[in-house]
Each structure stands twice: as structure tokens, then as C-alpha cells.
XYZ file of C-alpha atoms in Angstrom:
369
model
C 17.379 5.722 -28.308
C 15.557 4.861 -25.365
C 14.939 7.525 -22.810
C 16.823 6.324 -19.146
C 14.582 6.524 -16.065
C 15.731 6.140 -12.572
C 13.129 5.220 -9.425
C 14.716 5.785 -5.775
C 13.504 4.370 -2.593
C 15.531 4.254 0.333
C 12.368 2.909 2.377
C 10.748 0.459 0.554
C 11.506 -3.124 -0.730
C 12.607 -4.094 -4.196
C 9.132 -6.272 -4.618
C 7.042 -3.337 -3.561
C 3.968 -3.699 -5.566
C 3.406 0.514 -6.822
C 6.798 0.754 -7.175
C 8.201 -2.094 -9.158
C 4.875 -4.120 -9.798
C 2.802 -1.190 -11.280
C 4.958 2.191 -11.930
C 8.374 0.393 -13.027
C 6.821 -2.676 -14.880
C 4.435 -0.608 -16.759
C 7.248 2.010 -18.267
C 9.740 -0.551 -18.873
C 6.983 -2.159 -21.114
C 6.329 0.993 -23.030
C 10.019 1.329 -23.873
C 11.874 3.064 -21.519
C 15.140 1.879 -19.754
C 14.401 1.700 -16.127
C 16.730 1.595 -12.822
C 15.135 1.576 -9.212
C 18.015 2.334 -6.621
C 15.957 -0.162 -3.607
C 16.513 -2.264 -0.611
C 18.254 -5.671 -2.110
C 20.545 -8.392 -1.537
C 22.389 -7.378 -4.621
C 21.904 -5.883 -8.137
C 19.653 -7.972 -10.774
C 16.768 -7.513 -13.201
C 13.503 -7.980 -12.139
C 9.764 -6.955 -14.057
C 12.214 -5.483 -16.903
C 13.739 -3.584 -14.193
C 17.605 -2.938 -13.439
C 17.629 -3.196 -9.448
C 20.572 -1.200 -8.461
C 20.657 -2.346 -4.500
C 20.965 -0.368 -1.467
C 22.573 -2.475 1.906
C 19.446 -2.619 4.012
C 21.066 -4.297 7.051
C 20.037 -1.204 8.932
C 17.191 0.429 7.715
C 16.258 3.080 10.448
C 14.610 6.509 9.791
C 17.823 8.279 10.895
C 20.015 5.761 8.758
C 18.453 6.088 5.573
C 17.902 9.907 6.218
C 21.424 10.686 7.041
C 23.248 8.112 4.819
C 21.567 5.842 2.939
C 20.057 9.116 1.010
C 23.889 9.836 0.106
C 24.296 6.314 -1.210
C 21.441 6.363 -3.370
C 22.266 10.152 -4.902
C 25.331 8.886 -5.801
C 24.379 5.887 -7.262
C 21.781 8.083 -9.408
C 24.173 10.297 -10.351
C 26.243 7.365 -12.044
C 23.146 7.121 -13.818
C 22.631 10.079 -15.344
C 19.067 9.151 -16.221
C 16.980 11.130 -18.576
C 13.693 11.624 -15.321
C 14.195 10.195 -11.424
C 11.618 9.569 -9.986
C 11.386 9.142 -5.905
C 9.024 7.849 -3.362
C 10.008 8.638 -0.082
C 9.096 11.929 2.019
C 13.107 11.611 3.609
C 14.213 11.763 0.121
C 13.280 15.559 -0.852
C 16.349 16.799 -0.048
C 17.823 13.962 -2.419
C 15.427 15.550 -5.345
C 16.386 19.124 -4.633
C 20.004 17.911 -5.092
C 18.972 16.091 -8.186
C 17.158 19.623 -9.272
C 20.039 21.951 -8.884
C 21.667 19.470 -11.031
C 19.752 20.538 -13.890
C 17.739 16.968 -13.671
C 13.876 16.493 -14.647
C 12.394 14.866 -10.889
C 8.907 13.534 -10.190
C 7.847 12.953 -6.604
C 5.514 10.188 -5.570
C 3.446 10.967 -2.556
C 2.163 7.240 -1.396
C 0.939 8.975 2.188
C -0.277 12.056 3.753
C 2.581 12.510 6.231
C 1.357 15.415 8.178
C -1.870 13.482 8.860
C -0.204 10.419 9.810
C 2.295 12.320 12.314
C -0.919 13.505 14.144
C -1.423 9.850 14.620
C 2.122 9.039 15.947
C 1.505 8.993 19.945
C 5.395 8.549 20.452
C 6.074 11.545 19.187
C 4.779 13.075 22.106
C 1.289 15.088 22.765
C -1.353 16.352 20.326
C -0.174 19.996 20.624
C 3.527 18.925 19.750
C 2.268 16.387 16.858
C 0.202 19.430 15.645
C 3.269 21.731 15.514
C 5.562 18.615 14.028
C 2.502 18.360 11.201
C 2.360 21.935 10.054
C 5.679 22.292 10.400
C 6.080 19.230 7.667
C 3.375 19.870 5.204
C 4.677 23.811 4.730
C 8.436 22.139 4.065
C 6.683 19.348 1.516
C 4.603 21.650 0.019
C 7.052 24.566 -0.494
C 9.859 22.038 -1.834
C 7.418 19.852 -3.841
C 6.997 23.230 -5.802
C 10.342 23.057 -7.479
C 10.082 19.664 -8.847
C 8.625 18.575 -12.445
C 5.470 16.882 -11.420
C 4.120 15.413 -8.391
C 2.231 11.922 -8.358
C -0.144 11.287 -5.733
C -1.821 7.769 -4.604
C -4.916 9.892 -4.440
C -7.236 12.669 -5.723
C -7.293 14.196 -2.074
C -3.615 13.973 -1.914
C -2.560 15.338 -5.350
C -4.918 18.443 -4.976
C -2.715 19.594 -1.811
C 0.073 20.380 -4.184
C 0.692 23.760 -5.685
C 2.718 22.204 -8.740
C 1.105 22.769 -11.853
C 1.977 18.833 -12.613
C 0.533 17.429 -9.750
C -1.483 14.339 -11.109
C -3.155 11.214 -9.299
C -1.735 7.742 -10.092
C -4.220 5.500 -7.683
C -2.233 2.177 -6.139
C -5.157 -0.062 -7.893
C -4.475 -3.395 -8.598
C -2.929 -5.318 -11.722
C -5.850 -7.388 -13.108
C -4.074 -10.090 -14.784
C -1.967 -11.140 -12.292
C -4.763 -11.590 -9.871
C -6.481 -13.557 -12.731
C -4.219 -15.672 -13.650
C -3.763 -16.875 -9.364
C -5.143 -20.277 -8.610
C -6.904 -20.352 -5.496
C -5.083 -22.705 -2.739
C -6.001 -26.326 -1.751
C -8.156 -25.832 1.799
C -8.121 -27.921 4.864
C -11.692 -30.485 4.302
C -13.714 -28.730 6.540
C -16.415 -26.210 6.823
C -14.854 -23.575 8.806
C -15.509 -19.908 7.556
C -12.343 -18.563 6.712
C -11.602 -14.946 7.102
C -8.579 -12.998 5.428
C -6.365 -9.813 6.646
C -3.629 -9.275 4.428
C -0.856 -6.291 4.855
C 1.427 -4.574 7.276
C 0.085 -6.414 10.676
C -0.177 -3.029 12.747
C -1.911 -2.458 16.079
C -3.849 0.861 14.679
C -4.904 -1.485 11.482
C -7.290 -3.462 13.572
C -5.375 -6.825 14.392
C -6.158 -7.461 17.914
C -9.661 -6.889 17.003
C -9.638 -9.427 14.413
C -7.983 -11.817 16.487
C -10.282 -10.844 19.296
C -13.346 -11.572 17.452
C -12.403 -14.557 16.309
C -12.441 -16.366 19.596
C -15.849 -15.474 19.456
C -16.852 -18.155 17.263
C -15.473 -21.008 18.926
C -13.773 -22.246 16.106
C -16.579 -21.683 13.210
C -14.341 -19.210 12.148
C -10.697 -19.252 10.993
C -8.348 -16.071 10.620
C -5.998 -16.032 8.191
C -2.960 -13.672 8.700
C -0.660 -12.698 5.686
C 2.212 -9.674 5.965
C 5.000 -8.791 8.783
C 3.948 -7.806 12.092
C 5.505 -4.024 12.509
C 7.753 -5.368 15.830
C 8.252 -8.662 17.868
C 6.129 -7.007 20.475
C 3.301 -6.909 18.532
C 3.367 -10.458 17.362
C 3.945 -11.569 21.123
C 0.842 -10.047 22.261
C -0.813 -11.168 19.301
C 0.285 -14.559 19.697
C -1.109 -14.737 23.443
C -4.309 -13.518 22.776
C -6.833 -16.668 22.998
C -8.182 -16.275 19.943
C -4.747 -16.761 18.367
C -5.640 -20.524 18.648
C -8.112 -20.028 15.776
C -5.436 -18.133 13.238
C -2.744 -19.261 10.804
C 0.034 -16.644 10.236
C 1.609 -17.530 6.645
C 3.834 -14.275 7.080
C 4.912 -12.218 4.090
C 4.310 -13.942 0.585
C 4.828 -13.229 -3.035
C 2.042 -11.133 -4.667
C 1.125 -13.767 -7.045
C 0.530 -16.355 -4.209
C -1.030 -13.650 -2.002
C -4.257 -14.126 -3.901
C -4.199 -17.854 -4.411
C -4.725 -17.560 -0.617
C -7.482 -14.624 -1.185
C -9.321 -16.765 -3.508
C -9.741 -19.053 -0.906
C -10.595 -17.714 1.849
C -14.238 -16.393 1.906
C -14.183 -12.765 3.208
C -12.080 -9.767 3.502
C -11.431 -8.153 6.395
C -9.899 -4.351 6.508
C -10.903 -2.665 10.081
C -8.391 -0.316 10.197
C -8.054 2.447 13.051
C -10.367 5.730 12.311
C -7.108 7.796 12.226
C -6.623 10.897 10.335
C -4.606 9.371 7.533
C -6.764 5.952 7.090
C -10.207 7.510 7.092
C -9.485 9.098 3.276
C -6.980 6.791 2.225
C -8.017 4.087 -0.618
C -6.640 0.891 0.352
C -4.838 -1.271 -1.760
C -6.132 -4.735 -0.410
C -9.877 -3.654 -0.852
C -9.667 -3.434 -4.407
C -7.416 -7.004 -4.114
C -9.955 -8.389 -2.678
C -13.090 -7.094 -4.779
C -10.852 -8.351 -7.740
C -10.360 -12.122 -6.400
C -14.109 -11.764 -6.397
C -14.424 -11.209 -2.164
C -17.023 -9.582 -0.575
C -15.747 -7.272 2.969
C -15.785 -6.164 6.422
C -14.153 -2.657 6.681
C -14.418 0.555 8.470
C -17.329 2.249 8.705
C -15.728 5.462 6.862
C -17.958 7.643 4.818
C -15.264 8.436 2.229
C -15.482 4.795 1.747
C -18.964 4.128 1.824
C -19.253 6.848 -0.734
C -15.731 5.688 -2.847
C -16.150 1.636 -2.687
C -20.129 1.811 -2.457
C -21.880 -1.728 -1.332
C -18.927 -4.015 -1.046
C -20.137 -5.550 1.894
C -20.435 -4.783 5.959
C -19.634 -1.581 7.127
C -18.555 -2.008 11.117
C -17.268 0.052 13.767
C -13.231 -1.178 13.628
C -12.762 -0.375 17.549
C -15.850 -2.640 18.357
C -15.350 -6.739 18.295
C -19.217 -6.706 18.394
C -19.744 -4.440 15.916
C -17.543 -6.398 13.609
C -18.646 -9.459 14.677
C -21.997 -8.688 13.398
C -20.312 -7.731 10.246
C -18.816 -11.296 9.913
C -22.215 -13.284 10.908
C -24.483 -11.467 8.052
C -21.811 -13.824 5.879
C -21.650 -16.996 8.024
C -25.448 -17.017 8.311
C -26.222 -16.417 4.565
C -23.243 -17.588 2.790
C -25.327 -17.275 -0.771
C -23.986 -13.593 -0.012
C -20.563 -14.125 -0.709
C -21.256 -15.026 -4.315
C -23.341 -12.558 -5.090
C -21.651 -9.427 -3.401
C -18.392 -11.021 -4.469
C -19.476 -11.043 -8.324
C -21.062 -7.137 -7.633
C -17.368 -6.699 -6.520
C -15.022 -8.053 -9.546
C -17.230 -6.236 -11.970
C -16.778 -2.977 -9.979
C -13.301 -3.462 -10.139
C -12.757 -4.399 -13.784
C -14.809 -1.621 -14.965
C -13.473 1.185 -12.005
C -10.547 -0.131 -9.956
C -7.877 -1.277 -12.070
C -4.524 -0.525 -12.449
C -4.846 0.362 -16.746
C -6.650 3.228 -16.181
C -3.759 4.385 -13.613
C -1.211 3.113 -15.993
C -2.381 5.328 -18.417
C -2.249 9.176 -16.503
C 1.583 7.428 -15.560
C 2.527 6.987 -19.352
C 0.661 10.587 -20.299
C 2.833 12.436 -17.366
C 6.253 10.949 -18.431
C 5.768 11.618 -22.511
C 4.696 15.411 -21.164
C 7.813 15.831 -19.229
C 10.408 14.110 -21.612
C 9.695 16.026 -25.174
């Protein structure tokens, strides 16, 4: 009889790369009976996973915490799974409730939330943010000791937790999905295409990318794929002079995203130097590498050590520095091919999901003995 597994998220969408395409799909292929309680229009089956839909018409944080988490808990208990695996900090309370009912529970930590809090200026002055950050850090770490395991998206994040089964399962890309993608057909012109893929926010450097594109006066075109964090930011970006040199494609299915990356010349990942980003491992960097592209990326020391010579490291807050990074490839396009090939080889050898999948399956096997 198959072990029943239930993944839960009230914050993410059904097609989330880490949750559905990687973890749930890997578990399903390994023979587990996998359900996923998540925001969706209706129940369905995707990639071998049974989607149990949560109403996402109201996805505000307070609504998720007070109401949607209760709905998710009810659905989770109906499934009566052998192991529960939740993905959002706001569901720690749900995880504790499942433990009280004698269930096995994994907490999957995607982000360093205490560091994120420090970067959220809307929470007030820094002393207020530090107080909230310390309080949340204590809450998260103390509660996590009660769970059967903690899975974190990086080694550094996993080391924070005092759980005996704290491991890292990095958000590396799935090799075969990328290799099967074909590049889209580009317009018949000689424009140099730089690409940004992911959540479109101010602190991910979108405005600087649009502004630097303007400096090339039409020689460079910026492709933007993803969803703007707000209509206000979208309007701000569209009002910039450089936006006329940009193409916005919105949020696309993962396989289509890779087709656009493969058709571009250069991947961009110029995140602001916030505490949360400086030691992160952006999945998009790995996807650019897998698609055989060089990068222009933020000059964080951790990134330089972790990724190595994948392109040009620049000051993400300095438009001229970003411009120089782009020019390095624009003026000598042979560098695109040579660094791109090295990046793909590095991805295959060091950064594909296959290695992380093995760690995930070994943990499940251990917990379900």
C-alpha cells in the first residue's frame, strides 16, 4: 500500500516550481500517493499529484493566516495522510496542530524570513524591524524543534534550526525539462536581447534594468517575464523612458520560460543587496546557466564563491556598473558562447535537481520506516 503524502501551501500557486514540479512530482514518481492543498480554481491532477483546491479570490496575508489556514487544516485532516509537508511560515500553527494529532510533519523553509523582515521598510524604522525579526526568529526556531524534519532551501538556512533532521534541499532546476525546451523564433534584427525572469519587484532591480536598457538607444532589448508585485510598480516601470526598448510577456508556463531564455543573449539577476538576497541561491541564475547563457549579476561575495565565473558581477544599485556588465558581452559576442557552454557544464555537474531529489527521497524513507 502506498504511503499517503500531503503537501500544504496557502501562499503559493498550484504550479509552483519547488512544490509541485520538483518535490511533489519527485515523490509521485517514487511511488508515493501525493496530494497538494494549494491555491487553485478546482481539484485536479497535475504531474501525478492530486490538487486539493483552496479558494484564492482573497489571498491577503491576514486572510491566509486566520481563515485559509483553518480550511487547509480541515482538508489535511480529511486526507488522513501518513506524512504532512507544509511550505509557509504562516502555517507553523497548522503544523503544530497536526503534531498534536499525532501526525508526522515536515516544515519546508523557502526563505530566511527574519532577514526578509529587516528589508521591509513598511514595517517601520529599523529598530522596530529588528524587534519583529528577533521575535519571529525565536518563534520559528523553537516551534521547528517539534517537527519531524525541517527542509531548507540552502545549507546556511538549514544550519539555523535545532532539529535533528534539518537538511537542505536546494531549489535547483530540472534538467530534462530545460533540455526539451526549444528557443522561440526571434525577430529578424540584430538587437542584443537581455532577459529578466521572476517576480518583478523594486528590490529585484527591475527599474535599474529598464533604465540601463535606455542607455543603449535601441541596440539592446530587455525581455521581462513574470508578474509585477503591484499595479503601481507596473505603471512606474511603463512610464520610464527606457520601457520603449522592453517587451513584457507576463507570467508564462515553465517550459515556455526556458524557450524565451534560450532565445535571449544574456541573463540578468541584479538583486538589491538586502540581507535576504546576499546569501540566497536564485533559481533563475541556475536556469540561465542550464539554458547555456552567461549572466550579469549582483556582486555579492557569496554568489561569487557559490556560482564562480558565470558572467560579470556588477553593483546592482549602479546603472553604469550594470551597463559595463552588458557591454562586456555586447562588444564581444564570442564570450556569450564560451561562458554559456561552461555554465551549462557547471549546471549539469553541480546544480541539477537530480542531486537534491535524492536527499528528499532519503529523508522520506527515513521518516516513514
